[in-house]
Amino acid sequence: MLNIGDVPTFNGKQGSSVVDLTFACETLAPRVLSWTVSGVYTHSDHQAIVFEIEDDEASSRPSTRQSYRWNARTLDVDRFSAVVSGASVAPGTAEDMASSLMDVITSACDASMSRAVPRRRHEPVYWWTAEIAKLRRSCIRARRLSQRSRGRQDEEAHSANYASARRLLRVAIKSSKRRCWSQLCDEVDSDVWGRPYRIAMSHLRCPQTRQPSSPLLVRDAVAALFP
């Protein structure tokens, strides 16, 4: 607590008292240079409290604590309750206990919800390649030339070029789809929660279930499935 002296912080019809308290954590308290009750009129029964905080290099550096966000629509209440009820916070300083509590909450959120990812550009389909992108650009260019040549002498030539470019693009897409689908089928055996799972769930438009990350939940699931 930063209060110093016995100067009243409240002056009303019922009397005066020190009812306004200022608290600071152990790391901030040593940096408080002064704490006083101001006599400036505040249009209130409570007096203004003025104090200064010393600036140092540690406070000027940006925080390195990483923040996370979760998708609340995927919340599994039972999983969250199971992780929280099975965790404990060891006694210690306020900072240590707060850090331990945040670790417990983070673990519970990871086990019961999927993390929200920042919006980003739409990822290309799994069968998209640089070759297909190049053929698509050529096809679009051939189509524009074919459209502009309508009614001209070279209309037939541009139409043939466009048909050829479109045919090459279709063949490349079919070949890539066939090859990539075979690769996805092989990846399923080695990584159940990997790219094949994400692609399938994106087509179904369902929330993706995260791989269990809590040892407690994994043990409970194994015990229930294999008694």
mmCIF file of C-alpha atoms in Angstrom:
data_model
loop_
_atom_site.group_PDB
_atom_site.id
_atom_site.type_symbol
_atom_site.label_atom_id
_atom_site.label_comp_id
_atom_site.label_asym_id
_atom_site.label_seq_id
_atom_site.Cartn_x
_atom_site.Cartn_y
_atom_site.Cartn_z
ATOM 1 C CA MET A 1 0.000 0.000 0.000
ATOM 2 C CA LEU A 2 1.314 3.430 -0.972
ATOM 3 C CA ASN A 3 -0.681 5.592 1.465
ATOM 4 C CA ILE A 4 1.548 7.789 3.621
ATOM 5 C CA GLY A 5 0.511 9.860 6.642
ATOM 6 C CA ASP A 6 -2.952 10.495 8.014
ATOM 7 C CA VAL A 7 -4.226 13.223 5.700
ATOM 8 C CA PRO A 8 -7.936 12.526 5.058
ATOM 9 C CA THR A 9 -8.840 11.483 1.543
ATOM 10 C CA PHE A 10 -12.555 11.988 2.192
ATOM 11 C CA ASN A 11 -14.234 15.080 3.618
ATOM 12 C CA GLY A 12 -18.009 14.996 3.926
ATOM 13 C CA LYS A 13 -20.900 15.937 6.157
ATOM 14 C CA GLN A 14 -20.348 12.824 8.243
ATOM 15 C CA GLY A 15 -16.703 13.714 8.887
ATOM 16 C CA SER A 16 -13.282 12.987 7.450
ATOM 17 C CA SER A 17 -11.465 9.706 6.986
ATOM 18 C CA VAL A 18 -8.868 7.882 4.923
ATOM 19 C CA VAL A 19 -11.045 5.647 2.755
ATOM 20 C CA ASP A 20 -9.122 5.857 -0.532
ATOM 21 C CA LEU A 21 -6.253 3.399 -0.670
ATOM 22 C CA THR A 22 -3.589 3.007 -3.343
ATOM 23 C CA PHE A 23 -2.042 -0.410 -3.922
ATOM 24 C CA ALA A 24 0.904 -1.372 -6.118
ATOM 25 C CA CYS A 25 2.687 -4.623 -6.877
ATOM 26 C CA GLU A 26 6.121 -5.406 -5.481
ATOM 27 C CA THR A 27 7.862 -4.478 -8.729
ATOM 28 C CA LEU A 28 6.082 -1.138 -9.099
ATOM 29 C CA ALA A 29 6.101 0.081 -5.492
ATOM 30 C CA PRO A 30 9.867 0.893 -5.371
ATOM 31 C CA ARG A 31 9.451 3.138 -8.420
ATOM 32 C CA VAL A 32 6.843 5.379 -6.777
ATOM 33 C CA LEU A 33 8.675 8.614 -5.974
ATOM 34 C CA SER A 34 5.919 10.460 -4.151
ATOM 35 C CA TRP A 35 2.415 9.944 -2.867
ATOM 36 C CA THR A 36 0.384 12.876 -1.585
ATOM 37 C CA VAL A 37 -3.207 13.901 -1.028
ATOM 38 C CA SER A 38 -3.821 16.980 -3.145
ATOM 39 C CA GLY A 39 -5.678 19.972 -1.791
ATOM 40 C CA VAL A 40 -7.010 20.943 -5.224
ATOM 41 C CA TYR A 41 -10.798 21.246 -5.366
ATOM 42 C CA THR A 42 -12.221 18.221 -7.206
ATOM 43 C CA HIS A 43 -15.973 18.945 -7.084
ATOM 44 C CA SER A 44 -16.255 15.790 -4.955
ATOM 45 C CA ASP A 45 -16.091 14.685 -1.343
ATOM 46 C CA HIS A 46 -12.949 12.731 -2.222
ATOM 47 C CA GLN A 47 -9.583 14.421 -2.539
ATOM 48 C CA ALA A 48 -7.301 13.820 -5.494
ATOM 49 C CA ILE A 49 -4.329 11.529 -4.905
ATOM 50 C CA VAL A 50 -1.162 12.432 -6.786
ATOM 51 C CA PHE A 51 1.935 10.279 -7.199
ATOM 52 C CA GLU A 52 4.827 9.891 -9.635
ATOM 53 C CA ILE A 53 6.322 6.720 -11.064
ATOM 54 C CA GLU A 54 9.964 6.547 -12.025
ATOM 55 C CA ASP A 55 10.556 5.439 -15.591
ATOM 56 C CA ASP A 56 13.281 2.904 -16.273
ATOM 57 C CA GLU A 57 14.528 0.757 -19.135
ATOM 58 C CA ALA A 58 12.467 -2.230 -18.069
ATOM 59 C CA SER A 59 9.226 -0.290 -18.242
ATOM 60 C CA SER A 60 10.081 1.277 -21.603
ATOM 61 C CA ARG A 61 10.652 -2.074 -23.278
ATOM 62 C CA PRO A 62 7.598 -3.648 -24.887
ATOM 63 C CA SER A 63 6.082 -6.603 -23.119
ATOM 64 C CA THR A 64 7.342 -9.978 -24.308
ATOM 65 C CA ARG A 65 4.337 -11.855 -22.970
ATOM 66 C CA GLN A 66 2.522 -13.486 -25.838
ATOM 67 C CA SER A 67 -1.219 -13.079 -25.993
ATOM 68 C CA TYR A 68 -3.605 -15.706 -27.274
ATOM 69 C CA ARG A 69 -7.171 -15.777 -28.457
ATOM 70 C CA TRP A 70 -9.571 -18.692 -28.577
ATOM 71 C CA ASN A 71 -12.718 -19.398 -30.541
ATOM 72 C CA ALA A 72 -15.432 -19.398 -27.869
ATOM 73 C CA ARG A 73 -17.864 -21.144 -30.211
ATOM 74 C CA THR A 74 -15.776 -24.326 -29.913
ATOM 75 C CA LEU A 75 -15.797 -24.319 -26.100
ATOM 76 C CA ASP A 76 -16.140 -27.714 -24.428
ATOM 77 C CA VAL A 77 -17.299 -26.886 -20.903
ATOM 78 C CA ASP A 78 -16.605 -30.379 -19.541
ATOM 79 C CA ARG A 79 -13.003 -30.336 -20.727
ATOM 80 C CA PHE A 80 -12.455 -26.850 -19.342
ATOM 81 C CA SER A 81 -13.875 -27.841 -15.957
ATOM 82 C CA ALA A 82 -11.813 -31.040 -15.870
ATOM 83 C CA VAL A 83 -8.525 -29.218 -16.410
ATOM 84 C CA VAL A 84 -9.290 -26.396 -13.972
ATOM 85 C CA SER A 85 -10.533 -28.709 -11.222
ATOM 86 C CA GLY A 86 -7.438 -30.895 -11.512
ATOM 87 C CA ALA A 87 -4.971 -27.996 -11.336
ATOM 88 C CA SER A 88 -3.598 -26.150 -8.342
ATOM 89 C CA VAL A 89 -1.763 -22.884 -7.745
ATOM 90 C CA ALA A 90 1.190 -23.093 -5.385
ATOM 91 C CA PRO A 91 1.405 -20.384 -2.704
ATOM 92 C CA GLY A 92 3.935 -17.632 -3.284
ATOM 93 C CA THR A 93 4.152 -13.988 -4.191
ATOM 94 C CA ALA A 94 1.244 -12.292 -5.908
ATOM 95 C CA GLU A 95 3.124 -12.224 -9.228
ATOM 96 C CA ASP A 96 4.038 -15.922 -9.045
ATOM 97 C CA MET A 97 0.517 -16.980 -8.136
ATOM 98 C CA ALA A 98 -0.971 -14.811 -10.882
ATOM 99 C CA SER A 99 1.453 -16.306 -13.417
ATOM 100 C CA SER A 100 0.610 -19.847 -12.291
ATOM 101 C CA LEU A 101 -3.101 -19.111 -12.497
ATOM 102 C CA MET A 102 -2.709 -17.755 -16.034
ATOM 103 C CA ASP A 103 -0.829 -20.923 -17.020
ATOM 104 C CA VAL A 104 -3.703 -23.034 -15.698
ATOM 105 C CA ILE A 105 -6.285 -20.969 -17.562
ATOM 106 C CA THR A 106 -4.219 -21.109 -20.760
ATOM 107 C CA SER A 107 -3.920 -24.895 -20.517
ATOM 108 C CA ALA A 108 -7.655 -25.225 -19.896
ATOM 109 C CA CYS A 109 -8.475 -23.025 -22.876
ATOM 110 C CA ASP A 110 -6.087 -24.967 -25.119
ATOM 111 C CA ALA A 111 -7.706 -28.235 -24.076
ATOM 112 C CA SER A 112 -11.294 -27.052 -24.510
ATOM 113 C CA MET A 113 -11.192 -24.590 -27.405
ATOM 114 C CA SER A 114 -9.456 -24.083 -30.705
ATOM 115 C CA ARG A 115 -7.255 -21.040 -30.964
ATOM 116 C CA ALA A 116 -8.485 -18.165 -33.065
ATOM 117 C CA VAL A 117 -6.154 -17.295 -35.898
ATOM 118 C CA PRO A 118 -5.854 -13.792 -37.322
ATOM 119 C CA ARG A 119 -7.540 -13.202 -40.595
ATOM 120 C CA ARG A 120 -5.278 -13.715 -43.533
ATOM 121 C CA ARG A 121 -5.438 -14.149 -47.241
ATOM 122 C CA HIS A 122 -7.299 -17.170 -48.525
ATOM 123 C CA GLU A 123 -4.868 -20.038 -48.909
ATOM 124 C CA PRO A 124 -4.708 -21.744 -52.304
ATOM 125 C CA VAL A 125 -6.263 -25.157 -52.715
ATOM 126 C CA TYR A 126 -4.071 -28.131 -51.907
ATOM 127 C CA TRP A 127 -3.535 -29.047 -55.574
ATOM 128 C CA TRP A 128 -2.437 -25.557 -56.678
ATOM 129 C CA THR A 129 1.079 -25.322 -58.112
ATOM 130 C CA ALA A 130 3.304 -22.717 -59.720
ATOM 131 C CA GLU A 131 2.875 -24.453 -63.071
ATOM 132 C CA ILE A 132 -0.922 -24.197 -62.839
ATOM 133 C CA ALA A 133 -0.641 -20.519 -61.926
ATOM 134 C CA LYS A 134 1.513 -19.908 -64.998
ATOM 135 C CA LEU A 135 -0.889 -21.807 -67.269
ATOM 136 C CA ARG A 136 -3.822 -19.880 -65.812
ATOM 137 C CA ARG A 137 -2.167 -16.550 -66.603
ATOM 138 C CA SER A 138 -1.516 -17.740 -70.148
ATOM 139 C CA CYS A 139 -5.120 -18.908 -70.473
ATOM 140 C CA ILE A 140 -6.497 -15.569 -69.268
ATOM 141 C CA ARG A 141 -4.253 -13.694 -71.678
ATOM 142 C CA ALA A 142 -5.329 -15.943 -74.572
ATOM 143 C CA ARG A 143 -8.988 -15.424 -73.678
ATOM 144 C CA ARG A 144 -8.612 -11.646 -73.708
ATOM 145 C CA LEU A 145 -6.873 -11.727 -77.076
ATOM 146 C CA SER A 146 -9.603 -13.980 -78.426
ATOM 147 C CA GLN A 147 -12.323 -11.626 -77.211
ATOM 148 C CA ARG A 148 -10.595 -8.575 -78.678
ATOM 149 C CA SER A 149 -10.086 -10.249 -82.044
ATOM 150 C CA ARG A 150 -13.768 -10.855 -82.714
ATOM 151 C CA GLY A 151 -14.680 -9.662 -86.183
ATOM 152 C CA ARG A 152 -11.033 -9.491 -87.266
ATOM 153 C CA GLN A 153 -9.042 -11.629 -89.637
ATOM 154 C CA ASP A 154 -7.032 -13.258 -86.835
ATOM 155 C CA GLU A 155 -10.113 -14.237 -84.819
ATOM 156 C CA GLU A 156 -9.833 -17.910 -85.735
ATOM 157 C CA ALA A 157 -6.155 -18.105 -84.770
ATOM 158 C CA HIS A 158 -6.716 -16.457 -81.379
ATOM 159 C CA SER A 159 -9.713 -18.693 -80.702
ATOM 160 C CA ALA A 160 -7.586 -21.759 -81.414
ATOM 161 C CA ASN A 161 -4.836 -20.475 -79.111
ATOM 162 C CA TYR A 162 -7.366 -19.888 -76.350
ATOM 163 C CA ALA A 163 -8.835 -23.373 -76.747
ATOM 164 C CA SER A 164 -5.348 -24.883 -76.597
ATOM 165 C CA ALA A 165 -4.398 -22.876 -73.482
ATOM 166 C CA ARG A 166 -7.629 -23.856 -71.749
ATOM 167 C CA ARG A 167 -7.058 -27.515 -72.601
ATOM 168 C CA LEU A 168 -3.538 -27.439 -71.168
ATOM 169 C CA LEU A 169 -4.810 -25.801 -67.982
ATOM 170 C CA ARG A 170 -7.514 -28.426 -67.485
ATOM 171 C CA VAL A 171 -5.067 -31.275 -68.037
ATOM 172 C CA ALA A 172 -2.605 -29.772 -65.543
ATOM 173 C CA ILE A 173 -5.336 -29.317 -62.913
ATOM 174 C CA LYS A 174 -6.613 -32.881 -63.286
ATOM 175 C CA SER A 175 -3.100 -34.288 -63.105
ATOM 176 C CA SER A 176 -2.246 -32.212 -60.030
ATOM 177 C CA LYS A 177 -5.493 -33.159 -58.273
ATOM 178 C CA ARG A 178 -4.843 -36.849 -58.876
ATOM 179 C CA ARG A 179 -1.250 -36.648 -57.649
ATOM 180 C CA CYS A 180 -1.993 -34.487 -54.586
ATOM 181 C CA TRP A 181 -4.969 -36.630 -53.573
ATOM 182 C CA SER A 182 -2.735 -39.676 -53.541
ATOM 183 C CA GLN A 183 -0.239 -37.789 -51.366
ATOM 184 C CA LEU A 184 -2.988 -36.751 -48.939
ATOM 185 C CA CYS A 185 -4.108 -40.351 -48.563
ATOM 186 C CA ASP A 186 -0.546 -41.331 -47.682
ATOM 187 C CA GLU A 187 -0.229 -38.465 -45.174
ATOM 188 C CA VAL A 188 -3.310 -39.579 -43.233
ATOM 189 C CA ASP A 189 -1.470 -42.619 -41.894
ATOM 190 C CA SER A 190 1.466 -40.553 -40.625
ATOM 191 C CA ASP A 191 -0.341 -37.412 -39.393
ATOM 192 C CA VAL A 192 -3.997 -37.832 -38.438
ATOM 193 C CA TRP A 193 -4.440 -34.174 -37.425
ATOM 194 C CA GLY A 194 -2.382 -32.735 -40.270
ATOM 195 C CA ARG A 195 -3.187 -31.261 -43.653
ATOM 196 C CA PRO A 196 -5.642 -33.974 -44.801
ATOM 197 C CA TYR A 197 -7.766 -33.429 -41.690
ATOM 198 C CA ARG A 198 -7.768 -29.640 -42.122
ATOM 199 C CA ILE A 199 -8.749 -29.917 -45.785
ATOM 200 C CA ALA A 200 -11.586 -32.339 -45.060
ATOM 201 C CA MET A 201 -12.965 -30.180 -42.236
ATOM 202 C CA SER A 202 -12.777 -27.040 -44.365
ATOM 203 C CA HIS A 203 -14.969 -28.715 -46.992
ATOM 204 C CA LEU A 204 -17.435 -29.823 -44.320
ATOM 205 C CA ARG A 205 -17.409 -26.293 -42.827
ATOM 206 C CA CYS A 206 -17.214 -27.708 -39.306
ATOM 207 C CA PRO A 207 -15.150 -26.434 -36.365
ATOM 208 C CA GLN A 208 -11.831 -28.224 -36.268
ATOM 209 C CA THR A 209 -11.114 -30.253 -33.148
ATOM 210 C CA ARG A 210 -7.656 -29.739 -31.718
ATOM 211 C CA GLN A 211 -5.392 -32.612 -30.877
ATOM 212 C CA PRO A 212 -5.710 -33.274 -27.107
ATOM 213 C CA SER A 213 -2.987 -31.301 -25.331
ATOM 214 C CA SER A 214 -3.838 -31.922 -21.680
ATOM 215 C CA PRO A 215 -2.177 -35.025 -20.155
ATOM 216 C CA LEU A 216 -5.073 -35.313 -17.702
ATOM 217 C CA LEU A 217 -7.669 -35.495 -20.466
ATOM 218 C CA VAL A 218 -5.559 -37.948 -22.459
ATOM 219 C CA ARG A 219 -5.262 -40.275 -19.456
ATOM 220 C CA ASP A 220 -9.002 -40.058 -18.786
ATOM 221 C CA ALA A 221 -9.805 -40.798 -22.431
ATOM 222 C CA VAL A 222 -7.438 -43.780 -22.551
ATOM 223 C CA ALA A 223 -8.818 -45.125 -19.265
ATOM 224 C CA ALA A 224 -12.388 -44.851 -20.558
ATOM 225 C CA LEU A 225 -11.646 -46.426 -23.939
ATOM 226 C CA PHE A 226 -9.334 -49.147 -22.640
ATOM 227 C CA PRO A 227 -10.457 -50.082 -19.118
#
